[in-house]
Amino acid sequence: MSLVQQGVHPGGPADPRPSERAAPRLRAAGLIAALLLLLVVMVLSISVGARSIPFGTVLRGLFSPDGTENAVIVRDYRLTRTLLGLAVGAGLGLAGALMQALTRNPLADPGLLGIESGASAAVVAGIGLFHVTTLAGYVWFALAGAALTAAAVYTLGTAGRSAASPIRLVLAGTAVNASLIAGISTLTFLDRDSFATLRTWSVGTLAGRSDTVLVQVTPFLLAGVVLALALAGPLNALALGDDIGSALGARPVRTRALGAVAVALLCGAATAAVGPIGFVGLIVPHAVRLVTGPDQRWLFAYCLVLSPVLLLGADVLGRILVRPDELAVGIVTAALGAPVLVALVRRRKVPQL
């Protein structure tokens, strides 16, 4: 049995939940069930939309496109939207799990700590100040904005004599997030020509994105996923403390630096593609941890599968609730995530407040 499996939690003290004693075979069965659930949600995402299309027509449009309007809707719009949700959801969920492990902060989330706002502000600056109009340009600005914001939030959250805490990091992220949102609003009002583009991009939606968007962000997301998965073992060791982790062969500084790079890649690429979408990186890792326990290897694997389930499920829900219009997926995830955040804060009693 590994040291992590003995009950040490990366987000705090040992918490001997029954799930932490689950056998690997049970976890593997759960992962297979999660994959089946993902398949069901993907089918729903391709089948459900503003236009009601019979399921048989959907299948023909998907596998034997005949050039009809329904086939174009299914293959060029709904399939692309679904694959983009799959990629972005996996990236955001994995980024959230990675941030929680790196900071030992159970409230870490790319949106909550302002990382997505940082990426958004950088993209807005690129559009408004440098007249960037291509997604390839958005990606680089988003990556730089995500990295700089992560560094700023961590510096503010750990400044001072008292020890860093989850609440301090959240407060620092909230302050940075508010400042960035104010900056974004100012830039959008100063540049009316860019306002229409910014308005649709900054909401956080999967609608209206072409397959070009998917192709351009996929390499960055894949790089972030590979890097994050490679850090699962060292993060398990560092969960026991830096001294014990170093004795087990992990390198704390290198692990955290590479983890920050992975978070910037995942958040920057996801935000550049669909705009800021919050709470996916907060909700999924917490739910998954109830099944996998603290082992980052299983946690990351489950997050890769279940995060797209949440994002695509929220997107489908947004299409149904206000038919024939749609709610942006970023609005639906915010509505789902806010009660979860309140429950998490209340459970931990917010000792610093």
mmCIF file of C-alpha atoms in Angstrom, residues 86-277:
data_model
loop_
_atom_site.group_PDB
_atom_site.id
_atom_site.type_symbol
_atom_site.label_atom_id
_atom_site.label_comp_id
_atom_site.label_asym_id
_atom_site.label_seq_id
_atom_site.Cartn_x
_atom_site.Cartn_y
_atom_site.Cartn_z
ATOM 1 C CA LEU A 86 -15.469 17.507 -24.398
ATOM 2 C CA ALA A 87 -12.034 19.111 -24.784
ATOM 3 C CA VAL A 88 -12.756 22.273 -22.794
ATOM 4 C CA GLY A 89 -14.579 20.437 -20.004
ATOM 5 C CA ALA A 90 -11.696 17.994 -19.560
ATOM 6 C CA GLY A 91 -9.237 20.873 -19.475
ATOM 7 C CA LEU A 92 -11.141 22.933 -16.897
ATOM 8 C CA GLY A 93 -11.847 19.977 -14.605
ATOM 9 C CA LEU A 94 -8.247 18.786 -14.682
ATOM 10 C CA ALA A 95 -7.011 22.336 -14.088
ATOM 11 C CA GLY A 96 -9.217 22.604 -10.998
ATOM 12 C CA ALA A 97 -8.005 19.293 -9.578
ATOM 13 C CA LEU A 98 -4.405 20.265 -10.261
ATOM 14 C CA MET A 99 -4.810 23.680 -8.616
ATOM 15 C CA GLN A 100 -6.363 22.113 -5.513
ATOM 16 C CA ALA A 101 -3.456 19.687 -5.240
ATOM 17 C CA LEU A 102 -0.769 22.324 -5.861
ATOM 18 C CA THR A 103 -2.156 24.887 -3.404
ATOM 19 C CA ARG A 104 -3.708 22.387 -0.959
ATOM 20 C CA ASN A 105 -6.720 24.603 -1.255
ATOM 21 C CA PRO A 106 -10.095 22.835 -1.490
ATOM 22 C CA LEU A 107 -11.678 26.008 -2.897
ATOM 23 C CA ALA A 108 -9.229 26.388 -5.783
ATOM 24 C CA ASP A 109 -10.973 26.823 -9.105
ATOM 25 C CA PRO A 110 -9.767 28.532 -12.305
ATOM 26 C CA GLY A 111 -12.761 30.857 -12.230
ATOM 27 C CA LEU A 112 -12.923 31.472 -8.498
ATOM 28 C CA LEU A 113 -9.240 32.413 -8.235
ATOM 29 C CA GLY A 114 -9.447 34.769 -11.200
ATOM 30 C CA ILE A 115 -7.341 32.688 -13.614
ATOM 31 C CA GLU A 116 -10.044 32.701 -16.291
ATOM 32 C CA SER A 117 -10.629 36.435 -15.801
ATOM 33 C CA GLY A 118 -6.902 36.975 -16.264
ATOM 34 C CA ALA A 119 -7.004 35.064 -19.519
ATOM 35 C CA SER A 120 -10.117 36.985 -20.547
ATOM 36 C CA ALA A 121 -8.577 40.365 -19.709
ATOM 37 C CA ALA A 122 -5.502 39.528 -21.760
ATOM 38 C CA VAL A 123 -7.656 38.519 -24.741
ATOM 39 C CA VAL A 124 -9.726 41.686 -24.395
ATOM 40 C CA ALA A 125 -6.532 43.740 -24.295
ATOM 41 C CA GLY A 126 -5.323 41.906 -27.380
ATOM 42 C CA ILE A 127 -8.539 42.701 -29.245
ATOM 43 C CA GLY A 128 -8.978 46.268 -28.043
ATOM 44 C CA LEU A 129 -5.374 47.484 -27.955
ATOM 45 C CA PHE A 130 -3.556 45.325 -30.503
ATOM 46 C CA HIS A 131 -6.496 44.526 -32.841
ATOM 47 C CA VAL A 132 -5.985 40.779 -32.628
ATOM 48 C CA THR A 133 -8.802 39.056 -34.496
ATOM 49 C CA THR A 134 -7.745 35.409 -34.793
ATOM 50 C CA LEU A 135 -8.056 32.588 -32.308
ATOM 51 C CA ALA A 136 -4.349 31.836 -32.717
ATOM 52 C CA GLY A 137 -3.691 35.308 -31.340
ATOM 53 C CA TYR A 138 -6.282 34.880 -28.572
ATOM 54 C CA VAL A 139 -4.559 31.738 -27.328
ATOM 55 C CA TRP A 140 -1.198 33.363 -26.697
ATOM 56 C CA PHE A 141 -2.763 36.323 -24.906
ATOM 57 C CA ALA A 142 -4.930 33.970 -22.844
ATOM 58 C CA LEU A 143 -1.954 31.820 -21.822
ATOM 59 C CA ALA A 144 0.044 34.872 -20.746
ATOM 60 C CA GLY A 145 -2.929 36.333 -18.852
ATOM 61 C CA ALA A 146 -3.609 33.062 -17.040
ATOM 62 C CA ALA A 147 0.024 32.679 -15.984
ATOM 63 C CA LEU A 148 0.383 36.268 -14.757
ATOM 64 C CA THR A 149 -2.895 36.137 -12.833
ATOM 65 C CA ALA A 150 -1.962 32.853 -11.140
ATOM 66 C CA ALA A 151 1.321 34.377 -10.012
ATOM 67 C CA ALA A 152 -0.408 37.550 -8.753
ATOM 68 C CA VAL A 153 -3.088 35.660 -6.791
ATOM 69 C CA TYR A 154 -0.570 33.339 -5.185
ATOM 70 C CA THR A 155 1.692 36.266 -4.238
ATOM 71 C CA LEU A 156 -1.194 38.211 -2.678
ATOM 72 C CA GLY A 157 -2.600 35.151 -0.935
ATOM 73 C CA THR A 158 0.689 34.218 0.687
ATOM 74 C CA ALA A 159 1.918 37.729 1.525
ATOM 75 C CA GLY A 160 2.335 38.740 5.148
ATOM 76 C CA ARG A 161 3.449 36.946 8.259
ATOM 77 C CA SER A 162 0.515 34.637 8.784
ATOM 78 C CA ALA A 163 0.368 31.368 6.927
ATOM 79 C CA ALA A 164 -1.469 31.044 3.638
ATOM 80 C CA SER A 165 -4.964 29.611 3.888
ATOM 81 C CA PRO A 166 -7.678 28.608 1.433
ATOM 82 C CA ILE A 167 -9.785 31.588 2.443
ATOM 83 C CA ARG A 168 -6.904 34.041 1.939
ATOM 84 C CA LEU A 169 -6.270 32.681 -1.525
ATOM 85 C CA VAL A 170 -9.965 32.908 -2.379
ATOM 86 C CA LEU A 171 -10.111 36.500 -1.115
ATOM 87 C CA ALA A 172 -7.005 37.373 -3.131
ATOM 88 C CA GLY A 173 -8.554 35.713 -6.180
ATOM 89 C CA THR A 174 -11.820 37.572 -5.644
ATOM 90 C CA ALA A 175 -10.014 40.911 -5.420
ATOM 91 C CA VAL A 176 -7.956 40.239 -8.535
ATOM 92 C CA ASN A 177 -11.044 38.915 -10.324
ATOM 93 C CA ALA A 178 -13.030 42.077 -9.537
ATOM 94 C CA SER A 179 -10.189 44.301 -10.734
ATOM 95 C CA LEU A 180 -9.862 42.369 -13.952
ATOM 96 C CA ILE A 181 -13.605 42.465 -14.631
ATOM 97 C CA ALA A 182 -13.546 46.243 -14.141
ATOM 98 C CA GLY A 183 -10.644 46.486 -16.574
ATOM 99 C CA ILE A 184 -12.437 44.309 -19.109
ATOM 100 C CA SER A 185 -15.576 46.450 -18.875
ATOM 101 C CA THR A 186 -13.567 49.635 -19.341
ATOM 102 C CA LEU A 187 -11.800 48.343 -22.425
ATOM 103 C CA THR A 188 -15.002 47.099 -24.000
ATOM 104 C CA PHE A 189 -16.724 50.473 -23.586
ATOM 105 C CA LEU A 190 -13.701 52.352 -24.929
ATOM 106 C CA ASP A 191 -13.579 50.273 -28.107
ATOM 107 C CA ARG A 192 -17.066 50.020 -29.600
ATOM 108 C CA ASP A 193 -15.864 48.281 -32.740
ATOM 109 C CA SER A 194 -14.686 45.334 -30.678
ATOM 110 C CA PHE A 195 -17.644 45.382 -28.311
ATOM 111 C CA ALA A 196 -19.860 43.000 -30.292
ATOM 112 C CA THR A 197 -17.107 40.384 -30.509
ATOM 113 C CA LEU A 198 -16.229 40.739 -26.859
ATOM 114 C CA ARG A 199 -19.865 40.548 -25.761
ATOM 115 C CA THR A 200 -20.411 37.154 -27.364
ATOM 116 C CA TRP A 201 -17.003 35.782 -26.401
ATOM 117 C CA SER A 202 -16.903 36.888 -22.752
ATOM 118 C CA VAL A 203 -20.140 35.130 -21.698
ATOM 119 C CA GLY A 204 -18.703 31.637 -21.921
ATOM 120 C CA THR A 205 -20.519 29.558 -24.495
ATOM 121 C CA LEU A 206 -19.976 26.574 -26.769
ATOM 122 C CA ALA A 207 -22.377 27.912 -29.389
ATOM 123 C CA GLY A 208 -21.100 29.389 -32.622
ATOM 124 C CA ARG A 209 -17.569 27.981 -32.402
ATOM 125 C CA SER A 210 -16.222 26.452 -35.586
ATOM 126 C CA ASP A 211 -14.107 23.331 -35.963
ATOM 127 C CA THR A 212 -11.141 25.659 -36.550
ATOM 128 C CA VAL A 213 -11.381 26.702 -32.913
ATOM 129 C CA LEU A 214 -11.241 23.072 -31.827
ATOM 130 C CA VAL A 215 -8.230 22.326 -34.008
ATOM 131 C CA GLN A 216 -6.303 25.365 -32.797
ATOM 132 C CA VAL A 217 -6.746 24.857 -29.042
ATOM 133 C CA THR A 218 -6.435 21.061 -28.964
ATOM 134 C CA PRO A 219 -2.581 20.975 -29.015
ATOM 135 C CA PHE A 220 -2.418 23.303 -26.004
ATOM 136 C CA LEU A 221 -5.035 21.309 -24.102
ATOM 137 C CA LEU A 222 -3.297 18.021 -24.893
ATOM 138 C CA ALA A 223 0.045 19.405 -23.720
ATOM 139 C CA GLY A 224 -1.565 20.535 -20.472
ATOM 140 C CA VAL A 225 -3.282 17.178 -19.940
ATOM 141 C CA VAL A 226 -0.092 15.174 -20.542
ATOM 142 C CA LEU A 227 1.900 17.409 -18.217
ATOM 143 C CA ALA A 228 -0.749 17.245 -15.486
ATOM 144 C CA LEU A 229 -1.001 13.453 -15.657
ATOM 145 C CA ALA A 230 2.781 13.171 -15.419
ATOM 146 C CA LEU A 231 2.649 15.126 -12.147
ATOM 147 C CA ALA A 232 0.097 12.868 -10.454
ATOM 148 C CA GLY A 233 2.769 10.677 -8.827
ATOM 149 C CA PRO A 234 4.929 13.550 -7.503
ATOM 150 C CA LEU A 235 1.814 15.306 -6.180
ATOM 151 C CA ASN A 236 0.870 12.160 -4.283
ATOM 152 C CA ALA A 237 4.299 12.206 -2.663
ATOM 153 C CA LEU A 238 4.176 15.938 -1.875
ATOM 154 C CA ALA A 239 0.783 15.481 -0.212
ATOM 155 C CA LEU A 240 2.775 13.950 2.655
ATOM 156 C CA GLY A 241 4.787 17.158 3.040
ATOM 157 C CA ASP A 242 7.767 18.563 1.193
ATOM 158 C CA ASP A 243 10.357 16.763 3.334
ATOM 159 C CA ILE A 244 8.799 13.320 2.991
ATOM 160 C CA GLY A 245 7.975 13.991 -0.648
ATOM 161 C CA SER A 246 11.587 14.904 -1.377
ATOM 162 C CA ALA A 247 12.724 11.741 0.396
ATOM 163 C CA LEU A 248 10.407 9.760 -1.889
ATOM 164 C CA GLY A 249 11.989 11.311 -4.979
ATOM 165 C CA ALA A 250 9.597 14.187 -5.725
ATOM 166 C CA ARG A 251 11.035 17.643 -6.406
ATOM 167 C CA PRO A 252 8.716 20.254 -4.883
ATOM 168 C CA VAL A 253 9.910 23.308 -6.818
ATOM 169 C CA ARG A 254 9.967 21.550 -10.184
ATOM 170 C CA THR A 255 6.604 19.898 -9.555
ATOM 171 C CA ARG A 256 4.906 23.169 -8.640
ATOM 172 C CA ALA A 257 6.507 25.055 -11.548
ATOM 173 C CA LEU A 258 5.423 22.417 -14.056
ATOM 174 C CA GLY A 259 1.988 22.324 -12.424
ATOM 175 C CA ALA A 260 1.648 26.091 -12.910
ATOM 176 C CA VAL A 261 2.583 25.659 -16.583
ATOM 177 C CA ALA A 262 -0.053 22.945 -16.976
ATOM 178 C CA VAL A 263 -2.737 25.128 -15.336
ATOM 179 C CA ALA A 264 -1.847 28.046 -17.623
ATOM 180 C CA LEU A 265 -2.045 25.801 -20.708
ATOM 181 C CA LEU A 266 -5.380 24.261 -19.721
ATOM 182 C CA CYS A 267 -7.090 27.458 -18.543
ATOM 183 C CA GLY A 268 -5.617 29.681 -21.230
ATOM 184 C CA ALA A 269 -6.585 27.413 -24.117
ATOM 185 C CA ALA A 270 -10.065 26.685 -22.715
ATOM 186 C CA THR A 271 -10.810 30.358 -22.112
ATOM 187 C CA ALA A 272 -9.502 31.413 -25.512
ATOM 188 C CA ALA A 273 -11.830 28.873 -27.146
ATOM 189 C CA VAL A 274 -15.127 29.443 -25.353
ATOM 190 C CA GLY A 275 -14.682 32.356 -22.943
ATOM 191 C CA PRO A 276 -14.681 32.143 -19.145
ATOM 192 C CA ILE A 277 -16.673 29.249 -17.635
#
